[in-house]
Short mmCIF file of C-alpha atoms in Angstrom, two decimals:
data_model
loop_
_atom_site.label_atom_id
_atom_site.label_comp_id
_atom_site.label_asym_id
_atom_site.label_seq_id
_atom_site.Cartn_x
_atom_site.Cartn_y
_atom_site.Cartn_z
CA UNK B 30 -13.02 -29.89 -1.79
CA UNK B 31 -15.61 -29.23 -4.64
CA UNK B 32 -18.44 -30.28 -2.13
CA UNK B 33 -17.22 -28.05 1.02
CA UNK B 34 -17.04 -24.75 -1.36
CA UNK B 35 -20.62 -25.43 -2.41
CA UNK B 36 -21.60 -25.76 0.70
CA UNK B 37 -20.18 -22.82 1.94
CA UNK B 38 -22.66 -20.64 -0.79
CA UNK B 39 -25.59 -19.18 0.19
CA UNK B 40 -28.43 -17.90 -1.41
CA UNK B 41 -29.94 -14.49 -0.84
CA UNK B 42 -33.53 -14.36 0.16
CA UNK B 43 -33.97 -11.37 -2.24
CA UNK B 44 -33.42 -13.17 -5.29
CA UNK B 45 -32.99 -16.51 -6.10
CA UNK B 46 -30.96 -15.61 -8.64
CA UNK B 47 -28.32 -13.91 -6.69
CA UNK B 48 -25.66 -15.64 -4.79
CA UNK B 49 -23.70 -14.24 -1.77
CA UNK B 50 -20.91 -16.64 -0.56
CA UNK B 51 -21.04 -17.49 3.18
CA UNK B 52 -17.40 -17.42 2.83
CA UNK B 53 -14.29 -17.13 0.23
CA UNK B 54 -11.59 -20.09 -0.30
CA UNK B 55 -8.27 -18.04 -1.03
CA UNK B 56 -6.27 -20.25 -3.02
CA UNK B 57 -3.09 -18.80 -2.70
CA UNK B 58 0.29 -20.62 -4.43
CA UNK B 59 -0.11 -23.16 -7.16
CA UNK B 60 1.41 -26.26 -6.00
CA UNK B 61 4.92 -25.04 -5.02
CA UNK B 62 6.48 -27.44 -2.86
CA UNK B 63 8.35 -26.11 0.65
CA UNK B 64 5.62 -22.52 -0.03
CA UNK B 65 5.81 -22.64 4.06
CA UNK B 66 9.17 -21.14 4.28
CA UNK B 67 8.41 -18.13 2.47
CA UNK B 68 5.19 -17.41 4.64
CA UNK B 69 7.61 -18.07 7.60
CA UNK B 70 10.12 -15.51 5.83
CA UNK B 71 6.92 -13.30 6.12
CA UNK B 72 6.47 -13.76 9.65
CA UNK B 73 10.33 -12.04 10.04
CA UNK B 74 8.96 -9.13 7.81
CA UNK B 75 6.61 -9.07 9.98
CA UNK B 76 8.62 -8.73 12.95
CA UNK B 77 11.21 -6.53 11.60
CA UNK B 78 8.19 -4.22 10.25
CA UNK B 79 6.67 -3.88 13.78
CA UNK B 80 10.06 -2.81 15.63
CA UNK B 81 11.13 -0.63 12.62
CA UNK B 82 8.09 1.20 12.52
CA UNK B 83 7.21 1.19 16.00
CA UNK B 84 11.04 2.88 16.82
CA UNK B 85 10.28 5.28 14.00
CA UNK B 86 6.90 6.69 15.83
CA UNK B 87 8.54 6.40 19.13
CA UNK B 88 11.51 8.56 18.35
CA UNK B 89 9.31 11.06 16.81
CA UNK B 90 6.82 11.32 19.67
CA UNK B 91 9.36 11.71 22.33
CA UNK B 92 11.87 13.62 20.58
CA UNK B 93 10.43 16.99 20.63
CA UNK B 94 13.00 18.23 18.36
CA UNK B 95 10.98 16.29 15.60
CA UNK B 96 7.71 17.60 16.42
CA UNK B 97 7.53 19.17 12.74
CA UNK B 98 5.74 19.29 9.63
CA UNK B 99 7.72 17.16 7.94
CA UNK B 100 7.62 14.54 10.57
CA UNK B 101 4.18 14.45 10.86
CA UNK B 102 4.24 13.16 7.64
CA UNK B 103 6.75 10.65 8.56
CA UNK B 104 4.97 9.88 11.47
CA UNK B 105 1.68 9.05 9.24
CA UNK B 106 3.95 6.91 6.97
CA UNK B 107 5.31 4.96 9.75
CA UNK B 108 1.67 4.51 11.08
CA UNK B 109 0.46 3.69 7.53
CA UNK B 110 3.35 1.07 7.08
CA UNK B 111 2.45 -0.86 10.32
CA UNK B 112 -1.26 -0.86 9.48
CA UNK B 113 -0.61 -2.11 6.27
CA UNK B 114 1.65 -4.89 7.10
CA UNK B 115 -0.95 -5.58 10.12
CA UNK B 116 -3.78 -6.20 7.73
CA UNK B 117 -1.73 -8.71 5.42
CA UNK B 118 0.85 -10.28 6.67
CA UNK B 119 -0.82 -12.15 10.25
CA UNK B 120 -3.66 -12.93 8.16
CA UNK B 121 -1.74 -14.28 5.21
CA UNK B 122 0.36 -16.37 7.72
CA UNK B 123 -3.02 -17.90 9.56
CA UNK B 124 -4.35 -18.64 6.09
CA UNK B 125 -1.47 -20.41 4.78
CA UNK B 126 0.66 -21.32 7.06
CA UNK B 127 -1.75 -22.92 9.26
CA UNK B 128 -3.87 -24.04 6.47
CA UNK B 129 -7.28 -21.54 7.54
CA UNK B 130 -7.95 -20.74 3.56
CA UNK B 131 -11.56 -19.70 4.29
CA UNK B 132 -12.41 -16.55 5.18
CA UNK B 133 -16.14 -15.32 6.07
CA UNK B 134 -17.28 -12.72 3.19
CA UNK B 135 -17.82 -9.81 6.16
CA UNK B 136 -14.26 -10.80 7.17
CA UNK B 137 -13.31 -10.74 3.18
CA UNK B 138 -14.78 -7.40 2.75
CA UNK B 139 -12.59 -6.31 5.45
CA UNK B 140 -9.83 -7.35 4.45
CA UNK B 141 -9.61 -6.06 1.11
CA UNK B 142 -10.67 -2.58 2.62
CA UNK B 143 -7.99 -2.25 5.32
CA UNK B 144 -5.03 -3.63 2.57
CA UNK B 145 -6.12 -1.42 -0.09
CA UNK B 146 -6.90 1.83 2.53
CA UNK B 147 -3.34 1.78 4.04
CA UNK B 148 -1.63 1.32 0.52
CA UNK B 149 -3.10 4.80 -0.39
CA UNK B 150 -2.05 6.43 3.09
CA UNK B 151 1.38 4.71 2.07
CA UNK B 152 1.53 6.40 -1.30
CA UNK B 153 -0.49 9.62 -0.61
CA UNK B 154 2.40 10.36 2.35
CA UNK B 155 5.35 9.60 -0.25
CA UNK B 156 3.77 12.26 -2.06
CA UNK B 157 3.25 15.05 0.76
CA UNK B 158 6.82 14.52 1.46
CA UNK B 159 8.03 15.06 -2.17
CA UNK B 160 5.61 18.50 -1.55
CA UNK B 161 7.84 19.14 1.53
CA UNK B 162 11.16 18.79 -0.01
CA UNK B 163 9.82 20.77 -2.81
CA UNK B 164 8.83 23.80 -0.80
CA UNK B 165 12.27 23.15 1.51
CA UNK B 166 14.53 23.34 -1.61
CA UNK B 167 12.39 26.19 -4.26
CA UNK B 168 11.06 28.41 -1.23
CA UNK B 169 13.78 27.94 1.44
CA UNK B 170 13.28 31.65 3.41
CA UNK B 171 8.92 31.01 3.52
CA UNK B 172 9.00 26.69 4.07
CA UNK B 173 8.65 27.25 8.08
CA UNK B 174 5.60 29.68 6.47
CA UNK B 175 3.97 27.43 3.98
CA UNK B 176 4.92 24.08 4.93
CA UNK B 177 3.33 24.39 9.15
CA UNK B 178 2.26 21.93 11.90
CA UNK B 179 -1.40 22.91 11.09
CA UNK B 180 -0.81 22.89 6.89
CA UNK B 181 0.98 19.43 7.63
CA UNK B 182 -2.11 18.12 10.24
CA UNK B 183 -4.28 19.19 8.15
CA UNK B 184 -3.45 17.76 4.73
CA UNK B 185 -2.91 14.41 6.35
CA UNK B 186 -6.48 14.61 7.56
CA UNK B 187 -7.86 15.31 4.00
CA UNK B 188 -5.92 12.25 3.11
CA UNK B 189 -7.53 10.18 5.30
CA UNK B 190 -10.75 11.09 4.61
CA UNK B 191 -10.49 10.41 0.74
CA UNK B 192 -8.59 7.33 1.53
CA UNK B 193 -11.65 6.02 3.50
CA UNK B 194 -14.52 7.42 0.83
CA UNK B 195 -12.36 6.22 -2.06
CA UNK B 196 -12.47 2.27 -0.29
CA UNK B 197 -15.46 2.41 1.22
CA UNK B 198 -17.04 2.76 -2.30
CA UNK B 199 -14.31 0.58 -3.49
CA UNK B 200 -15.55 -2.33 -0.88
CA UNK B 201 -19.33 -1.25 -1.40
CA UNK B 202 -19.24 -2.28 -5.34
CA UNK B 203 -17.94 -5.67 -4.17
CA UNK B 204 -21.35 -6.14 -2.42
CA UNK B 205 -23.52 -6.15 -5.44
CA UNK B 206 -21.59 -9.30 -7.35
CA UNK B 207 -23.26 -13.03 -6.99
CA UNK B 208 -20.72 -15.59 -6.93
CA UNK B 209 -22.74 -18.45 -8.47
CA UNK B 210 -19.58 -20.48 -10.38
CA UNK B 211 -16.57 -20.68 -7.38
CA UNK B 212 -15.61 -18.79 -3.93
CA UNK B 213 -12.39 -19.90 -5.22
CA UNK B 214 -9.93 -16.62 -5.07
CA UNK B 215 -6.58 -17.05 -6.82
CA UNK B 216 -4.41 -14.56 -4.50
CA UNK B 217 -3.50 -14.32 -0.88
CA UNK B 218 -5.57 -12.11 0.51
CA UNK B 219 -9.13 -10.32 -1.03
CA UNK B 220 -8.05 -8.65 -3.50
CA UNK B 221 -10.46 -6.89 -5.46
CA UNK B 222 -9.37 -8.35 -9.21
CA UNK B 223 -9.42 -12.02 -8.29
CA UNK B 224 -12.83 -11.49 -6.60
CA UNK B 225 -14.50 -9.40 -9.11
CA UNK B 226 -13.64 -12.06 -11.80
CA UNK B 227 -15.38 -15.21 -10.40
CA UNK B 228 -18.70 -12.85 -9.92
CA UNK B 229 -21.55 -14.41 -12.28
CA UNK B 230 -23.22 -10.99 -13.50
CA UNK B 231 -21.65 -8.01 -14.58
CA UNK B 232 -18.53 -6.37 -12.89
CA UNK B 233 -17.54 -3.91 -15.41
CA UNK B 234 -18.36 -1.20 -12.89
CA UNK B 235 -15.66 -2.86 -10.36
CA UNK B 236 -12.89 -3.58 -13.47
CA UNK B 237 -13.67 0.57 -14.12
CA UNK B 238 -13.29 1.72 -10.15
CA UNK B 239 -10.48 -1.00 -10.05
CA UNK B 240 -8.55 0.57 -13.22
CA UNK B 241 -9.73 4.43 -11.35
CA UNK B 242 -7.86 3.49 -8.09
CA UNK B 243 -4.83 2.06 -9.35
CA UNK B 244 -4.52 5.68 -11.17
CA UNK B 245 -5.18 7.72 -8.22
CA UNK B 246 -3.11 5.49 -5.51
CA UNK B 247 -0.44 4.68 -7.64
CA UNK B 248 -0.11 6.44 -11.06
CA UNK B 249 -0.90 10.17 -10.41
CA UNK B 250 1.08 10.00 -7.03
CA UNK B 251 4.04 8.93 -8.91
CA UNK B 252 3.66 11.25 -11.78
CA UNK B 253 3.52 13.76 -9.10
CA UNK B 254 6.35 12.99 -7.52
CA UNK B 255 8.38 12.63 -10.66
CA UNK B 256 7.14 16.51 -11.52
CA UNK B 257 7.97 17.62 -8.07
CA UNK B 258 11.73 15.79 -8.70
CA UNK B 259 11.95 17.58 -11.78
CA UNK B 260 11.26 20.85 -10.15
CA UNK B 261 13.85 20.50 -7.93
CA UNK B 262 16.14 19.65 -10.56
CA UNK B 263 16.10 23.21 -11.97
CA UNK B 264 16.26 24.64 -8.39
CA UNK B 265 19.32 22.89 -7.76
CA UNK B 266 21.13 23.75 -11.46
CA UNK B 267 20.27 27.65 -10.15
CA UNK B 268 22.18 26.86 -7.01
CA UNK B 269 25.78 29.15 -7.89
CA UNK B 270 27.52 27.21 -5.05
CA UNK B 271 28.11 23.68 -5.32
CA UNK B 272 28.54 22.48 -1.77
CA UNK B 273 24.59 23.98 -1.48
CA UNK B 274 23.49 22.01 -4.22
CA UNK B 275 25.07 18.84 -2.29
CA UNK B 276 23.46 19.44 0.68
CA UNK B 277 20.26 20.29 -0.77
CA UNK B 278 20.56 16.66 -3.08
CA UNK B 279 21.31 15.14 0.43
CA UNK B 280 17.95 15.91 1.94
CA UNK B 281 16.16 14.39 -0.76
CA UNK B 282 18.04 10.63 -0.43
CA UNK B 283 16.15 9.08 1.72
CA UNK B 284 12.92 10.23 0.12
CA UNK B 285 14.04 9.13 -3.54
CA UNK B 286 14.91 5.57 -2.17
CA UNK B 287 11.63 5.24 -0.82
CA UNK B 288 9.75 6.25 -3.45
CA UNK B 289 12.05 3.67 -5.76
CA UNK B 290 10.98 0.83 -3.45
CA UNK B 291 7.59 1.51 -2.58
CA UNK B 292 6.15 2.22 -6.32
CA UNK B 293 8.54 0.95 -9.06
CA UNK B 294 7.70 -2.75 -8.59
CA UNK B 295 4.09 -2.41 -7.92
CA UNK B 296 3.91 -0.21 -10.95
CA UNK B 297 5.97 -2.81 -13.06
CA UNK B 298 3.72 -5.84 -12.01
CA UNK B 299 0.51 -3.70 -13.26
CA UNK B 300 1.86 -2.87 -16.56
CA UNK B 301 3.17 -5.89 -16.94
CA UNK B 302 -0.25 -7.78 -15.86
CA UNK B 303 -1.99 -5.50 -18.98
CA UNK B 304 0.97 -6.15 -21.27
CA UNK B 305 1.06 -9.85 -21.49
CA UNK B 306 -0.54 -12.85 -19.02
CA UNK B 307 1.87 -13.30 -15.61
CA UNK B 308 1.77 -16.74 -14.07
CA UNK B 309 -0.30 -16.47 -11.34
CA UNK B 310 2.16 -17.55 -8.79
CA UNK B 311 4.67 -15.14 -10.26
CA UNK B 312 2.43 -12.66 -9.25
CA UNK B 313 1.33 -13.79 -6.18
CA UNK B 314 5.38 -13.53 -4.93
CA UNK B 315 6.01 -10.23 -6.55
CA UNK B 316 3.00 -8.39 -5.06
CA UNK B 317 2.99 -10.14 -1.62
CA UNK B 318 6.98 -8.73 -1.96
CA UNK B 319 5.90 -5.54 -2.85
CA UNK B 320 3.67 -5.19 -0.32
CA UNK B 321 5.50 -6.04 2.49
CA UNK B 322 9.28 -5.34 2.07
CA UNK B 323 9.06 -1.56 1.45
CA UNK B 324 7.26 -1.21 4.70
CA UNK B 325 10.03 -3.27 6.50
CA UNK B 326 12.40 -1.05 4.86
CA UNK B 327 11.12 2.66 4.91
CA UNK B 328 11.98 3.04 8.43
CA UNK B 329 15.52 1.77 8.36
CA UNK B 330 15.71 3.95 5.37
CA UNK B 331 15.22 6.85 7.60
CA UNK B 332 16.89 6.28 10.19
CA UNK B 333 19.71 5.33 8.48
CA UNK B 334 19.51 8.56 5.81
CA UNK B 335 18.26 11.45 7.76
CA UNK B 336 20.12 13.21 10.67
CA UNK B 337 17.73 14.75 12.75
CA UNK B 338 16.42 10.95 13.23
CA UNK B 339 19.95 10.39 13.86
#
């Protein structure tokens, strides 16, 4: 193995000194014997993901009683949730499953963009709903005022567009590393840490935009959520009649579970990773996890939780 990864390194015509990889090895479990039935568990994810998902963006396109603000934003989630599961899971199951560990750097690069970009559009649209059901509950009589089709279309849009400057730069860093020692990356997919650690010269610019996007696609969304949750709270103790203050808590179910699922393990791994070393299979199955199973389950979620979907 030692004498196919060197030979997959090639040398930039720049500077001898520089080294850009004609391809990465992703290494994936540690010898874990029967790993192949969890990537096959994956493929059902998968599967269940794709129908979930899809049903979710079908109902709300043809059911023109859902053509709202708010589900526009669901409608972005459920788009967000199938891209991201579309840009890790067949991948991870090719890799592994069918033993094709090498992927091209261009392909690499890729990768790591369209995982990473869709995460954010997962987390940025948990967060526009929170600011939906904060308007809907605190502002009742003026939500059809503030919270629009246009507001909605157009805060979704911003969204995007940081989501794609914020990763392109994010991808663009990655570009000016030399990979001299291994191509070897311990994870399942590109991921950004793993890569940025076998570079030869410095990558204290990618640890810094590394530690910068973690904040803004996980950390600040979730503070901001758990604000918006506590201004809610005192709309709801105003509330004189009780039954109100039921139905009110009701509209917010669905939205709490998914923000409990989609950030409170990711969030725990990352503390935990700066808190004390985490075997790196044990990570590899957490994140994988966490990456995949909240998009299988946001849609049932919904479904299952709201009424107008219902």
């Amino acid at each position: 193995m030692a004498a196919n990864l060197s030979s997959m390194q090639s040398v930039s015509t720049t500077n001898a000194t520089f080294v850009r990889p004609s391809a990465f090895y992703i290494n994936g479990f540690h010898n874990i014997p029967h790993a192949k039935y969890y990537y096959m568990f994956l493929c059902i994810v998968y599967a269940v993901t794709v129908l979930g998902n899809s049903f979710i963006i079908g109902v709300i396109y043809l059911a023109h009683t859902l053509h709202t603000a708010k589900y526009i934003a669901v409608f972005n989630l459920a788009l967000s949730d199938l891209g991201g599961s579309s840009a890790l899971i067949p991948k991870l199951v090719d890799m592994f499953l069918f033993e094709n560990q090498y992927i091209s750097y261009e392909d690499c690069l890729a990768n790591m963009f369209f995982v990473f970009f869709f995460l954010a559009l997962q987390s940025f649209s948990l967060l526009v709903l929170a600011y939906d059901r904060v308007v809907a509950i605190c502002f009742p009589l003026r939500y059809h005022a503030i919270v629009t089709k246009a507001t909605m279309t157009m805060i979704i849009g911003v969204m995007w567009i940081v989501s794609v400057f914020i990763f392109v730069l994010f991808v663009a860093l990655v570009t000016r590393l030399s990979f001299c020692r291994s191509i070897v990356v311990d994870s399942y997919f590109c991921d950004n840490g793993p890569i940025f650690r076998i570079a030869c010269n410095d990558n204290s610019v990618n640890r810094i935009m590394g530690l910068v996007c973690i904040a803004v696609v996980i950390y600040i969304p979730l503070a901001l959520i758990t604000l918006s949750y506590f201004i809610i709270g005192f709309a709801l103790l105003k509330m004189s009649r009780g039954f109100e203050r039921i139905k009110a808590m009701k509209t917010c179910t669905a939205h709490l579970i998914l923000v409990a699922i989609g950030y409170l393990p990711i969030s725990s791994i990352y503390v935990a990773a700066y808190i004390t070393p985490i075997n790196p299979n044990v990570r590899i199955f957490n994140t994988a996890l966490t990456q995949t199973i909240p998009p299988m389950l946001n849609p049932i979620i919904y479904a299952l939780n709201t009424e107008e979907v219902m």
